[in-house]
Structure formats: C-alpha cells, structure tokens
Coordinates of C-alpha atoms in Angstrom, one line a residue:
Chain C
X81 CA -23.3 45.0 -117.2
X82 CA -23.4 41.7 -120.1
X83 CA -24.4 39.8 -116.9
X84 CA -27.2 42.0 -116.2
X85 CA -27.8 42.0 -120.1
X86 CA -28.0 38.3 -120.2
X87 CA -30.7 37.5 -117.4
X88 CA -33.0 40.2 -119.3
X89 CA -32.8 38.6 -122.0
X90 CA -32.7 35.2 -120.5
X91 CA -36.0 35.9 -118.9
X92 CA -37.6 37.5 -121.9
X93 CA -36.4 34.4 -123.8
X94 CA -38.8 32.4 -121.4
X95 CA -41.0 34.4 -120.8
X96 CA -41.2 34.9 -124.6
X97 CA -41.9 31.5 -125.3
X98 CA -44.8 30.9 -122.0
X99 CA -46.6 33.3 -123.2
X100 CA -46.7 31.5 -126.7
X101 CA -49.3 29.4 -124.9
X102 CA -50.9 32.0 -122.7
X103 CA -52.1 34.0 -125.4
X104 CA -55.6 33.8 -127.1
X105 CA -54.4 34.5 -130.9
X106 CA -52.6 32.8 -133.7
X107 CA -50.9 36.4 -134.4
X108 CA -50.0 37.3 -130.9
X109 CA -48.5 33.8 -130.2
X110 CA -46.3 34.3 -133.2
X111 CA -44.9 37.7 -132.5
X112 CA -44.1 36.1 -128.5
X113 CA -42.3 33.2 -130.0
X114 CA -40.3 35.6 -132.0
X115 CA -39.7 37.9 -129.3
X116 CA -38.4 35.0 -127.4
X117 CA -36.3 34.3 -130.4
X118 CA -34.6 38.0 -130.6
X119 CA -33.8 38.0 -126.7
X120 CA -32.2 34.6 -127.7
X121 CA -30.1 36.6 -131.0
X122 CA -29.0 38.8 -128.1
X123 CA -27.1 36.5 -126.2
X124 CA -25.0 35.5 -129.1
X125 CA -24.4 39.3 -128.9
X126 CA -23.0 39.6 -125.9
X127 CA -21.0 36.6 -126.3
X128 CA -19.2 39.0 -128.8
X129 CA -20.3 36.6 -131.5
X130 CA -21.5 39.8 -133.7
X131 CA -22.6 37.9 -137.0
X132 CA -23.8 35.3 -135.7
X133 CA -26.5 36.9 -133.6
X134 CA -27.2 39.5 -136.1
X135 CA -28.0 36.9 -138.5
X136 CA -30.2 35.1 -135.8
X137 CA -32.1 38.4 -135.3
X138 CA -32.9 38.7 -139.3
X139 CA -33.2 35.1 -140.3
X140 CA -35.7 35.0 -137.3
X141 CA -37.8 37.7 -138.3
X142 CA -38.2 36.6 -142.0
X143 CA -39.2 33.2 -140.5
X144 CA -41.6 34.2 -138.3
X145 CA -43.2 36.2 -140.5
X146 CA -43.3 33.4 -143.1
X147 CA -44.8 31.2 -140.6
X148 CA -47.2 33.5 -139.5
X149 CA -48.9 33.5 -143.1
X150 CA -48.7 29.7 -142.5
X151 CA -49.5 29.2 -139.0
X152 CA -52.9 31.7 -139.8
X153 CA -53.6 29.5 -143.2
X154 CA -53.9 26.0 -141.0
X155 CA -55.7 26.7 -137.8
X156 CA -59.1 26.5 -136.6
X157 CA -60.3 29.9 -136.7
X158 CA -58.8 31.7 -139.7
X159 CA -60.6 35.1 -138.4
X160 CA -58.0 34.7 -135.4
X161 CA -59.5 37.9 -133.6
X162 CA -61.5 35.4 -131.8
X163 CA -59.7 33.8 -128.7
X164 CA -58.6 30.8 -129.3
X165 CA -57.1 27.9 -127.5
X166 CA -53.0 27.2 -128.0
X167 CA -52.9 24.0 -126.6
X168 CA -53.8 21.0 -127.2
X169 CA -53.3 17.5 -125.3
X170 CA -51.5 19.3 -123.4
X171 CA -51.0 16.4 -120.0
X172 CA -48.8 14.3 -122.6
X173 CA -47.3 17.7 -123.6
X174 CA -46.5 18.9 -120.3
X175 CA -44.6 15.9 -119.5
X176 CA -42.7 15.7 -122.6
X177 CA -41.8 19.4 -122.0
X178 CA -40.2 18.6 -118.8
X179 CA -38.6 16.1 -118.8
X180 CA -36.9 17.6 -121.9
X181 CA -36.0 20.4 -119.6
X182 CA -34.4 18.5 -116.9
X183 CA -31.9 16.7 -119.7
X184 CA -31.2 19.6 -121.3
X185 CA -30.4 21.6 -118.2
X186 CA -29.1 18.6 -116.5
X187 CA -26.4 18.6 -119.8
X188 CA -25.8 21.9 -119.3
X189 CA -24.7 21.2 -115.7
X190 CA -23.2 18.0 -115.7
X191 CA -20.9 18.8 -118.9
X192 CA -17.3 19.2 -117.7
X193 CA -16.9 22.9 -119.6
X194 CA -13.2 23.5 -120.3
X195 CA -11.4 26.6 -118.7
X196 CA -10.7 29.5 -121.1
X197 CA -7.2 28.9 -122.3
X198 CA -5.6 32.3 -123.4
X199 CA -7.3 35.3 -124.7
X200 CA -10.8 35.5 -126.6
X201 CA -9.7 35.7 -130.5
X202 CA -9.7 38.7 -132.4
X203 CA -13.1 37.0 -134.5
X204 CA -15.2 34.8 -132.7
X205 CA -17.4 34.2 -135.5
X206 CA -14.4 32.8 -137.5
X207 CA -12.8 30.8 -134.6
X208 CA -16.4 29.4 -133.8
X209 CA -16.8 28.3 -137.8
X210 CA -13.3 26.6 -137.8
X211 CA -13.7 25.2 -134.5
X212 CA -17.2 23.3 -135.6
X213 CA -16.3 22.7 -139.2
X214 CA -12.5 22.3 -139.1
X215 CA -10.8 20.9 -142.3
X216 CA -14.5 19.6 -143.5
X217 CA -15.4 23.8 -144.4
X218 CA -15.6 23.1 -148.1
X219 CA -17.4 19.8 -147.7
X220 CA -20.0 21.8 -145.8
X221 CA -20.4 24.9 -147.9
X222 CA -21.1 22.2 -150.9
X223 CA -23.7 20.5 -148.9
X224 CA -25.2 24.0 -147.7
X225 CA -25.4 24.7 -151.7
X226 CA -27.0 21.2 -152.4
X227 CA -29.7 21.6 -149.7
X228 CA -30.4 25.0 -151.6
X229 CA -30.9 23.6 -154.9
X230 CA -32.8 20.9 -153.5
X231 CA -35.5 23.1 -152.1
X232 CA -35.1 24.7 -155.2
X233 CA -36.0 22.1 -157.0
X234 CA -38.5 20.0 -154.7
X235 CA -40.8 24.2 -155.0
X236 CA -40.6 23.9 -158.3
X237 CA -41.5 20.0 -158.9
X238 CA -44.4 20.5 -156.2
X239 CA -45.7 24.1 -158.4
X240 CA -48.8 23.3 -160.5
X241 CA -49.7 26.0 -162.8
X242 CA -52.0 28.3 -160.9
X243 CA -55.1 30.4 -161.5
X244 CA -52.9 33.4 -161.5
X245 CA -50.7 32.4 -163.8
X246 CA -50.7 33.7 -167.3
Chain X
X218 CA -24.4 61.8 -128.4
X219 CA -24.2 64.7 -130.7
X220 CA -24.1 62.3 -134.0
X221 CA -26.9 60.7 -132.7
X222 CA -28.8 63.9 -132.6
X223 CA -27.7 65.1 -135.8
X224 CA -29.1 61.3 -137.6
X225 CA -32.5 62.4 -136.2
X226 CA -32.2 65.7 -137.3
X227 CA -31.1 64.8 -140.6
X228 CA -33.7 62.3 -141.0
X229 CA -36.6 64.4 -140.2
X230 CA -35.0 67.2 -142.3
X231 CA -35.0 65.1 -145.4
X232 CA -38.5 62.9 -144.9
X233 CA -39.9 66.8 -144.6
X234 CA -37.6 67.0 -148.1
X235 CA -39.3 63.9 -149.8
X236 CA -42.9 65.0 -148.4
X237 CA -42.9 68.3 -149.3
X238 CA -41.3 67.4 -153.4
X239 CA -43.8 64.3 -153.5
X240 CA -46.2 66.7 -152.7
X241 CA -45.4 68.9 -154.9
X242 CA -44.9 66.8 -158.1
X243 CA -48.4 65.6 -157.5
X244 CA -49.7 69.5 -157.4
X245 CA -48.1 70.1 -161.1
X246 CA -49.5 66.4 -162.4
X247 CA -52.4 67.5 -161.1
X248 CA -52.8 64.6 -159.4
X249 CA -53.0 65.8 -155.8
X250 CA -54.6 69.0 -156.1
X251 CA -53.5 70.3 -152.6
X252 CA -53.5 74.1 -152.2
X253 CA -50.8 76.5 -150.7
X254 CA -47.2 75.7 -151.4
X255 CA -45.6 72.2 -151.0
X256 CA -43.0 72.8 -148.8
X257 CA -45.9 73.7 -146.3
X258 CA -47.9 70.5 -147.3
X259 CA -46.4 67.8 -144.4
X260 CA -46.8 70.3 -141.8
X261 CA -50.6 70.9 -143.3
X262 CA -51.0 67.1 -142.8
X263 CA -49.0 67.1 -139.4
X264 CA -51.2 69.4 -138.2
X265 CA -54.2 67.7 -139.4
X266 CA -53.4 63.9 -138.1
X267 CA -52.2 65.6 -134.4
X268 CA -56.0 67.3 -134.3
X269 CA -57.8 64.4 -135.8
X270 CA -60.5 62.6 -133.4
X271 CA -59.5 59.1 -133.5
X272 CA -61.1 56.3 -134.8
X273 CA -61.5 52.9 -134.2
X274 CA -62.6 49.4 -136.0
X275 CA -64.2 46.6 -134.0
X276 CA -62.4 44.5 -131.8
X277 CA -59.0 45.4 -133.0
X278 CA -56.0 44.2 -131.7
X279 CA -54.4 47.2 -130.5
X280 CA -51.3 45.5 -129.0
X281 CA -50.1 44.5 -132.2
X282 CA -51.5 47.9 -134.0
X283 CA -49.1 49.8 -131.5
X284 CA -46.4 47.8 -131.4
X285 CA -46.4 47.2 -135.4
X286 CA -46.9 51.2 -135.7
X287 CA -44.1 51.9 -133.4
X288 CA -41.6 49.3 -135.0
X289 CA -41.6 50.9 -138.4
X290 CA -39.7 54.3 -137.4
X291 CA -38.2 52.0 -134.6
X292 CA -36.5 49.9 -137.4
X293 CA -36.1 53.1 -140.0
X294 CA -33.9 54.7 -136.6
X295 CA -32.1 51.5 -136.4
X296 CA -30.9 51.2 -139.2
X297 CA -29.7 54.4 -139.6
X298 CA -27.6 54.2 -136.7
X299 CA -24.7 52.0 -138.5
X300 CA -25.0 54.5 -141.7
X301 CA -21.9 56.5 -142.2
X302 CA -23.0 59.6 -143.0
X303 CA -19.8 61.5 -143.9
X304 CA -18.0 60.7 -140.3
X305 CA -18.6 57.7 -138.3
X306 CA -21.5 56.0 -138.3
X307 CA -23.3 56.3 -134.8
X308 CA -22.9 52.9 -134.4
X309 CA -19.8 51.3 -135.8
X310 CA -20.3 47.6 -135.9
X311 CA -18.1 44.9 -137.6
X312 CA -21.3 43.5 -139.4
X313 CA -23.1 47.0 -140.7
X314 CA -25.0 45.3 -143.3
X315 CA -26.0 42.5 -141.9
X316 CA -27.6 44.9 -139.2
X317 CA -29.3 47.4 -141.7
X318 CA -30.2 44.2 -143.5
X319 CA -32.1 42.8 -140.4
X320 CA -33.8 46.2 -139.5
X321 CA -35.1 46.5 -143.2
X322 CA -36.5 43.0 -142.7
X323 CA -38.3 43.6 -139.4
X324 CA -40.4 46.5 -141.5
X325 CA -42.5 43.3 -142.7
X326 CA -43.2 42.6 -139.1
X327 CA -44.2 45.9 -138.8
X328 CA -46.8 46.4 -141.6
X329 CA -48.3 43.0 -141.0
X330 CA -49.1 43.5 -137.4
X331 CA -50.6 46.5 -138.4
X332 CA -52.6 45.4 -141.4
X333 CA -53.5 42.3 -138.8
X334 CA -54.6 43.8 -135.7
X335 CA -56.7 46.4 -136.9
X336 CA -59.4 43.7 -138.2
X337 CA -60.5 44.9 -141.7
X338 CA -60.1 43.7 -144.4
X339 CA -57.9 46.2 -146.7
X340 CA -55.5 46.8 -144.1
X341 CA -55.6 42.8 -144.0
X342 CA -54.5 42.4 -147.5
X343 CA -51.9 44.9 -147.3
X344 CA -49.9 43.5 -144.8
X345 CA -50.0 39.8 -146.5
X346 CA -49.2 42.1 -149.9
X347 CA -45.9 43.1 -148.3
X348 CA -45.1 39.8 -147.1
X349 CA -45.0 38.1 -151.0
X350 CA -43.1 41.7 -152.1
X351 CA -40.5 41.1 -149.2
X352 CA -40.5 37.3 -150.9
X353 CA -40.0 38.8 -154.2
X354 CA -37.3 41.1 -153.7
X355 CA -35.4 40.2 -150.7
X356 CA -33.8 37.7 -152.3
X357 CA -31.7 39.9 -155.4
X358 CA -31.4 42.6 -152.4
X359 CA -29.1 40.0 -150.1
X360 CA -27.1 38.9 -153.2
X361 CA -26.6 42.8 -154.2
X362 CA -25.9 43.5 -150.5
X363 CA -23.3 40.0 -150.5
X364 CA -21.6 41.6 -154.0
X365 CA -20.7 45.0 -152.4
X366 CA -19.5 43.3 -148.8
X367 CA -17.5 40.8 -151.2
X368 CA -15.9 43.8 -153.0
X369 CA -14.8 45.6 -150.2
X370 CA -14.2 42.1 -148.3
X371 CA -16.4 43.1 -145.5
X372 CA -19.1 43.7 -143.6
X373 CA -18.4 47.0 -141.8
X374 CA -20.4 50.2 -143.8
X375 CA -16.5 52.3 -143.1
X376 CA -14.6 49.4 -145.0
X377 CA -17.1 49.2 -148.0
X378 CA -16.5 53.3 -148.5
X379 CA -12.9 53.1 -147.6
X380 CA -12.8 50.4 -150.8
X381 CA -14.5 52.8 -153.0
X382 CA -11.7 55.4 -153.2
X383 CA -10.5 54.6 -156.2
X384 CA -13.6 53.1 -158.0
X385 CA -17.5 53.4 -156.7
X386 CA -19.4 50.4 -156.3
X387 CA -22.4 51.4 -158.7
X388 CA -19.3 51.7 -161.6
X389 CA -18.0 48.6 -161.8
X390 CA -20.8 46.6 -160.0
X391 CA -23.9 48.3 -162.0
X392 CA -26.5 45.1 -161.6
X393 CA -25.9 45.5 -158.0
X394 CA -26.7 49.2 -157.8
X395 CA -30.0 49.1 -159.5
X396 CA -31.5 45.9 -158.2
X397 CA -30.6 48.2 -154.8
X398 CA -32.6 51.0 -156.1
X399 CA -35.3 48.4 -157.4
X400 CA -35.3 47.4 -153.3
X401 CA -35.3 50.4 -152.0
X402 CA -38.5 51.0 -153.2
X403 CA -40.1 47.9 -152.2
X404 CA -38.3 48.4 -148.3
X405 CA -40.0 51.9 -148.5
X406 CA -43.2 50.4 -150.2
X407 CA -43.1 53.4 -152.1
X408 CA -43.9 54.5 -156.0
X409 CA -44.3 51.1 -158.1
X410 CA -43.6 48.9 -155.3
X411 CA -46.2 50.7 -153.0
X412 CA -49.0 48.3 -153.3
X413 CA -49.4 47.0 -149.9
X414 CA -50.7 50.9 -149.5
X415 CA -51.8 50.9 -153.0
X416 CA -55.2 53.0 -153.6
X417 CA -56.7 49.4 -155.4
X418 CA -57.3 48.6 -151.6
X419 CA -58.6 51.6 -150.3
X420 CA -55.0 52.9 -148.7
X421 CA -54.2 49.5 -147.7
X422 CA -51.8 48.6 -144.3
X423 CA -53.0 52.3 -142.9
X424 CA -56.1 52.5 -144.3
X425 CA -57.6 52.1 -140.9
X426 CA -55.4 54.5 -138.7
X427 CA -56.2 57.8 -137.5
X428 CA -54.2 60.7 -135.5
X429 CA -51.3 60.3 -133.7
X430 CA -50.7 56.4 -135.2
X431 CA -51.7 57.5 -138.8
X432 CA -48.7 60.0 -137.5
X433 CA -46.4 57.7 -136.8
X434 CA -46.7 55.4 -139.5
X435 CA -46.6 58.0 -141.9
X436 CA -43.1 59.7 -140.7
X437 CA -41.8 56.2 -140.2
X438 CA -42.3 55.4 -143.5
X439 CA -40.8 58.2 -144.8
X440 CA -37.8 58.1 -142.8
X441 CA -37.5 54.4 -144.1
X442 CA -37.1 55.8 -147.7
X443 CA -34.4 58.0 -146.2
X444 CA -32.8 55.9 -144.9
X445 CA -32.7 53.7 -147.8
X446 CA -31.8 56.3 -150.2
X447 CA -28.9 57.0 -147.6
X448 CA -27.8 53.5 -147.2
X449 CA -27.0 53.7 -151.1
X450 CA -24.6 56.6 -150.4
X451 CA -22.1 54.4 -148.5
X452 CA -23.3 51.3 -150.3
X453 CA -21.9 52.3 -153.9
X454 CA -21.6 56.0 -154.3
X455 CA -17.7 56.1 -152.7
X456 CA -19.8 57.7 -149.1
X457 CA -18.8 61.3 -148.2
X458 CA -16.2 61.1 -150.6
X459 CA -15.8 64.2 -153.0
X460 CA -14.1 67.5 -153.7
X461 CA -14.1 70.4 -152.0
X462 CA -16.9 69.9 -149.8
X463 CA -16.8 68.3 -146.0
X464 CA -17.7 64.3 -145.9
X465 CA -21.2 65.2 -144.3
X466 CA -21.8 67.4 -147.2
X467 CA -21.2 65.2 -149.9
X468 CA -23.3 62.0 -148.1
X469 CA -26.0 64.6 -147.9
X470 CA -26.0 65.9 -151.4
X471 CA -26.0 61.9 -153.1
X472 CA -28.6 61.1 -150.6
X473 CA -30.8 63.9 -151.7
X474 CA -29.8 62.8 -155.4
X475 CA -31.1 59.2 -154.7
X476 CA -34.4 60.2 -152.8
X477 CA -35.2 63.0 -155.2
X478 CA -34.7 60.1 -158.0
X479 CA -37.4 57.8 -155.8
X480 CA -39.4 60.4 -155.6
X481 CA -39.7 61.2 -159.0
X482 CA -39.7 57.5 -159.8
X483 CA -43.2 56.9 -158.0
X484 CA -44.5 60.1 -159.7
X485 CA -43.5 58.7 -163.0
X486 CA -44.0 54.9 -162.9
X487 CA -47.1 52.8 -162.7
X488 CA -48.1 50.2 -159.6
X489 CA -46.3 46.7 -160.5
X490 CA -48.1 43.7 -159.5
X491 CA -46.5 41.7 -156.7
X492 CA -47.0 38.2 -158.8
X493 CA -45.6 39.5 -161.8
X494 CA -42.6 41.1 -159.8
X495 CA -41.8 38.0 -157.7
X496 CA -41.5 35.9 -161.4
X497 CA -39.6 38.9 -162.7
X498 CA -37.7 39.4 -159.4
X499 CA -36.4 35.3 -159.2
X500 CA -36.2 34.2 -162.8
X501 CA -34.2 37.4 -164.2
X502 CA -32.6 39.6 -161.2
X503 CA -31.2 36.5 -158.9
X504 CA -29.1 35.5 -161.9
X505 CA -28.3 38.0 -162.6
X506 CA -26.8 39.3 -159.5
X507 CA -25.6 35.8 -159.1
X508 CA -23.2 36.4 -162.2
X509 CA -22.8 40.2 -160.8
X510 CA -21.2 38.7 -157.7
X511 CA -19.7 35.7 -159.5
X512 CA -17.5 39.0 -161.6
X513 CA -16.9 40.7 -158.3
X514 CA -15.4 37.3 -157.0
X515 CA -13.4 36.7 -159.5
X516 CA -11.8 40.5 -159.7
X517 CA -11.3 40.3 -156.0
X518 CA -9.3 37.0 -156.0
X519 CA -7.4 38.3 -159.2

C-alpha cells in the first residue's frame, strides 16, 4: 500500500517537475512545479513524518503562489497566454542537470544507510528535530528568529514611500 | 463512512443556510431586490447557473480555470474533514491545524488560477487581489492559530476542545478569537474582505464564469465560509461542549451563531481596501497576537 503510495507520488514528483519545461506558460509551469512539490510533501507523509509534510504541503503553496506573482512580473511576455519558451541555453543546462543527477543518486546509493535499530518512535517529527539539532535546539531557534528579523528589517530598509501611500 | 456523509450533508445544509439569509438581508436593505422568499433564492440561482448556456472568453486557459474552480470546494471539503463536529473529526490527525491551515492556503491557488486562465482582465485583478489579502492576513491568522495550539499544547483539533472544558479559548485568549473572525472573512473573501469579487471590478475572480463552473465556484465558496465559521467552534468555543443537548448539536448551533454573525457582518460593513488592511493587518494585529501568545505562554508554563 505506502510502497504503492510512494512510486505515485515519486513519479508525479518527476513528472511534475519535466513538465515545468514542457509547458508553454509562465502560469502552467508554476502550478507543475508545485504539483511536483505536493507529491514531494507526501512522501514525508508516508514516512509517518505528519508535520513535517503538512508543513511542506502549506509552506509550498504560499510560495508558489508568491513566486507566481513574481515569476509573471519578470518574464518576456507578461500577457503569458501566449506560448512561450521555458528554456533557455539549455545544452549547458542539460549537462549540468545530469550530472547533478548521477551524484545525487549515486549518494543515495553508495551511502552505507544504517539498519533500523528498535521500533519507530512514538513522534517522528520530534526524534527527527533532536536527531538534526541535538543539544544546539536553542542556538537554532535564535538564529531562525534572527533570520526573521533580518528580512524584516532588510523589507523595510529596501521600502521607498510609494504612490499608494498616504 | 457515515461521518463522512453527514460533513457533506451538513455543509450543503448550512451554505443553503448562509445563501438563503444573505439573500434575504439583502431583500429587506433593499439592496438585492430578488423576488419570492429567500429560503428559495439559492435554488432560484441553482437552477439558473445549471440551465445557463455557457460562455467563453478568448483563448482561455481552461486547464487552470477547471482545476482552480474545482480546488476551491476541493480544499473547503478538505478541510472539513479534520473538524470535530461534535464526535470525531472524519479525519483525526495529530496535526489538525496545520492541515486546515494548508487547505485554507491552497484557496489562493485556487482563485488565482481562475482569475489567470480565464484571460480578462477583472478576473485578472481579482486573483492578484487575493494574493496581497492572503499576504495581509495570513500572517495574525498563523499566530492566532499558534496561540490556541500553544494553549491546548497541541496540534490535534480533539486536544484543543478537550483543553477548553474548563475555560473556552475566545475567554481568556480574546485577540486570538477575533483576528480569527477578521480571517475568516478574508479565507471566505466574503463581506469587507470580499474584494477580490468586489463589484469595483465588475464581480472580479468569477466575473467571467458561466453554468456549471459559475456553479461550482459559487457552492465552494460558500462551503469555505462554513467551514470557517465551523473551524471557530472547536477552535475557541469549548466544540460540542454544552448542556443538555448532544455534542453534534451544540457544534451545530455555535456554528450557525458564527456564520449568521459573517453574514450579517458583510450586510453591515463596508469593502476594506487590501493596502490599507495589510498596514493595519502587520503594524497593529501581528503584535498584537504576538503579546496574545506571549500571555498564553506564559500561563501555560505557570
């Protein structure tokens, strides 16, 4: 059943992100990357890791949509109803693309995984957290609150007074 | 199987509810001028959408219309489904809010795929509309959302009522409770927060559907408000708790109480202007339920 669960998703995780640059559109090539995104918030579900894939699935969506507004303002053809071309130089970029592929799968392969020692924990999310942040949890909670202020700050610094304000 | 019948029951019961009373309200303001009674008025426009010839803009992009029109009851439904409605929610996750939180966010995908792909421009500005509103209050939302799972010291809807036996939430965590209602109305876009389908832009995100999606956007949005007036109920009015009556009851009377109050809400108050909300929205309500859920911590750790 999750094994059958996972290669759906694993495949519309891929193809997800091919057909980012298959498609003709700005909007459609968004909506296929995020797609690919969600299938990849599903896997974290199955790996009972509840939260963490949950939040993947809404932080995703936010982002995408945020881009969207973004990836619409900068390109070519702001009408984006017309086709449109999604790639761009893309010999350079095809090589790039695998030979990233072959060391990450290659990593994935060649990495002596440990055997599952005892039973899964009750929380996953929680043994995941301690098991990446350990003892340093507070350091990283502080830092997580300092990049937030900085991007705080750096909007606020970079806001000149617009037309529409009063 | 049977709860999951009776969430889709309940939720077409009570968008009927909110239809026919919005309806209605309009008729005495005079405002909507409809004839024949109100509680007949969504079955009058029903009718109407399932026997209207459709129409079409130029060169939409009807992949995203469908899928956009299709996501918004999609992700009303979903969200429902970890709602404890008196019982057990249908789905009873360890991270409820989180969930419902997601599902209200995918609702922006939703209207801006629609207000996209259709290719005009009203529609167009609608969707990008919703998209600085979701910017302007998603933020208070999550913190509001963060104080109640903080109070009940989790994220499971069944533990944040179970926590509200003695105390509800909207008591001792007021700020909370009414930047949710302030939300709820944006997550709806309904009343003063209904400017992505504001009448300034001819209708807005739907100004462009006809029939069967004009249909389905319609109901979904209409269960959304449902839903969101429902997801108050566990959220901070102590759930199905209450004398007398059964569980279901009781979720079902407060939820009625909070979507008659929306309701009458977007009857009473004027349009707000996304800009002026978003300053409103980050320079006065994320303080404040910053120092809402900075009280909460500090009465939880007590």
């Amino acid at each position: 059943m999750s094994v059958g669960a996972f290669w759906a998703l694993a495949v519309l995780a891929v193809a997800g992100g091919v057909a980012v640059f298959v498609v003709d559109s700005m909007a459609r090539a968004t909506f296929a990357l995020l797609a690919s995104l969600l299938a990849v918030g599903g896997t974290l579900l199955l790996v009972d890791l509840h939260y963490v894939g949950v939040l993947v699935i809404l932080m995703m969506v936010m982002e995408m949509l945020v881009m969207a507004v973004f990836m619409i303002m900068y390109m070519m053809n702001p009408g984006g109803l017309m086709p449109m071309k999604m790639v761009h130089g893309d010999r350079a970029a095809k090589i790039i693309a695998a030979a990233v592929f072959v060391l990450l799968a290659a990593g994935a392969f060649l990495t002596p995984w440990p055997a599952r020692r005892g039973p899964p924990p009750a929380d996953p999310t929680r043994a995941l957290g301690l098991a990446i942040m350990g003892p340093r949890m507070l350091v990283m909670m502080v830092v997580g609150v300092a990049i937030l202020a900085t991007m705080v700050a750096t909007v606020v610094l970079a806001t000149h007074r617009g037309r529409y304000d009063r | 199987m049977a709860d999951a019948v009776g969430l889709l029951v309940a939720l077409v019961v009570f968008g009927w509810a909110a239809a026919a009373l919005d309806a209605g309200l309009g008729r005495v303001s005079g405002r909507a001028g409809g004839v024949g009674s109100a509680v007949g008025a969504p079955l009058r426009e029903v009718a109407r959408l399932v026997t209207q010839r459709g129409r079409r803009t130029l060169v939409p992009d009807l992949l995203l219309v469908r899928a956009g029109v299709v996501a918004l009851p999609l992700a009303a439904l979903l969200a429902a489904v970890v709602l404890p409605l008196g019982g057990a929610p249908v789905l009873d996750t360890s991270v409820g809010i989180v969930w419902f939180n997601a599902m209200e966010v995918c609702v922006w995908g939703a209207l801006w795929l629609v207000g996209w792909g259709v290719n005009s421009v009203y529609p167009l500005v609608g969707g990008y509309r919703f998209l600085a509103q979701g910017l302007g209050y998603e933020l208070p939302h999550m913190f509001a959302l963060i104080t109640v799972a903080l109070g009940a010291g989790s994220l499971r809807f069944g533990d944040v009522v179970a926590a509200q036996r003695g105390v509800w939430f909207a008591v001792w965590m007021p700020v909370a409770f009414a930047v949710y209602l302030i939300s709820a109305l944006a997550m709806a876009f309904w009343g003063p927060m209904g400017q992505p389908v504001g009448r300034d832009v001819a209708g807005g995100v739907p100004a462009e559907l006809s029939g069967a999606d004009r249909l389905l956007f319609a109901a979904g949005r209409y269960a959304l408000l449902v839903v969101v007036s429902a997801a108050a109920v566990p959220l901070f009015l102590g759930g199905g708790a209450g004398p007398l009556l059964p569980g279901w009851a009781w979720a079902a009377l407060k939820t009625a109480a909070v979507l008659g109050v929306l309701v009458l809400v977007k009857q009473r108050v004027p349009a707000v202007r996304m800009d002026r909300f978003t300053v409103f929205a980050w320079v006065v309500l994320i303080p404040l339920t910053l120092v809402q859920t900075l009280v909460v911590g500090i009465v939880v750790l007590r």
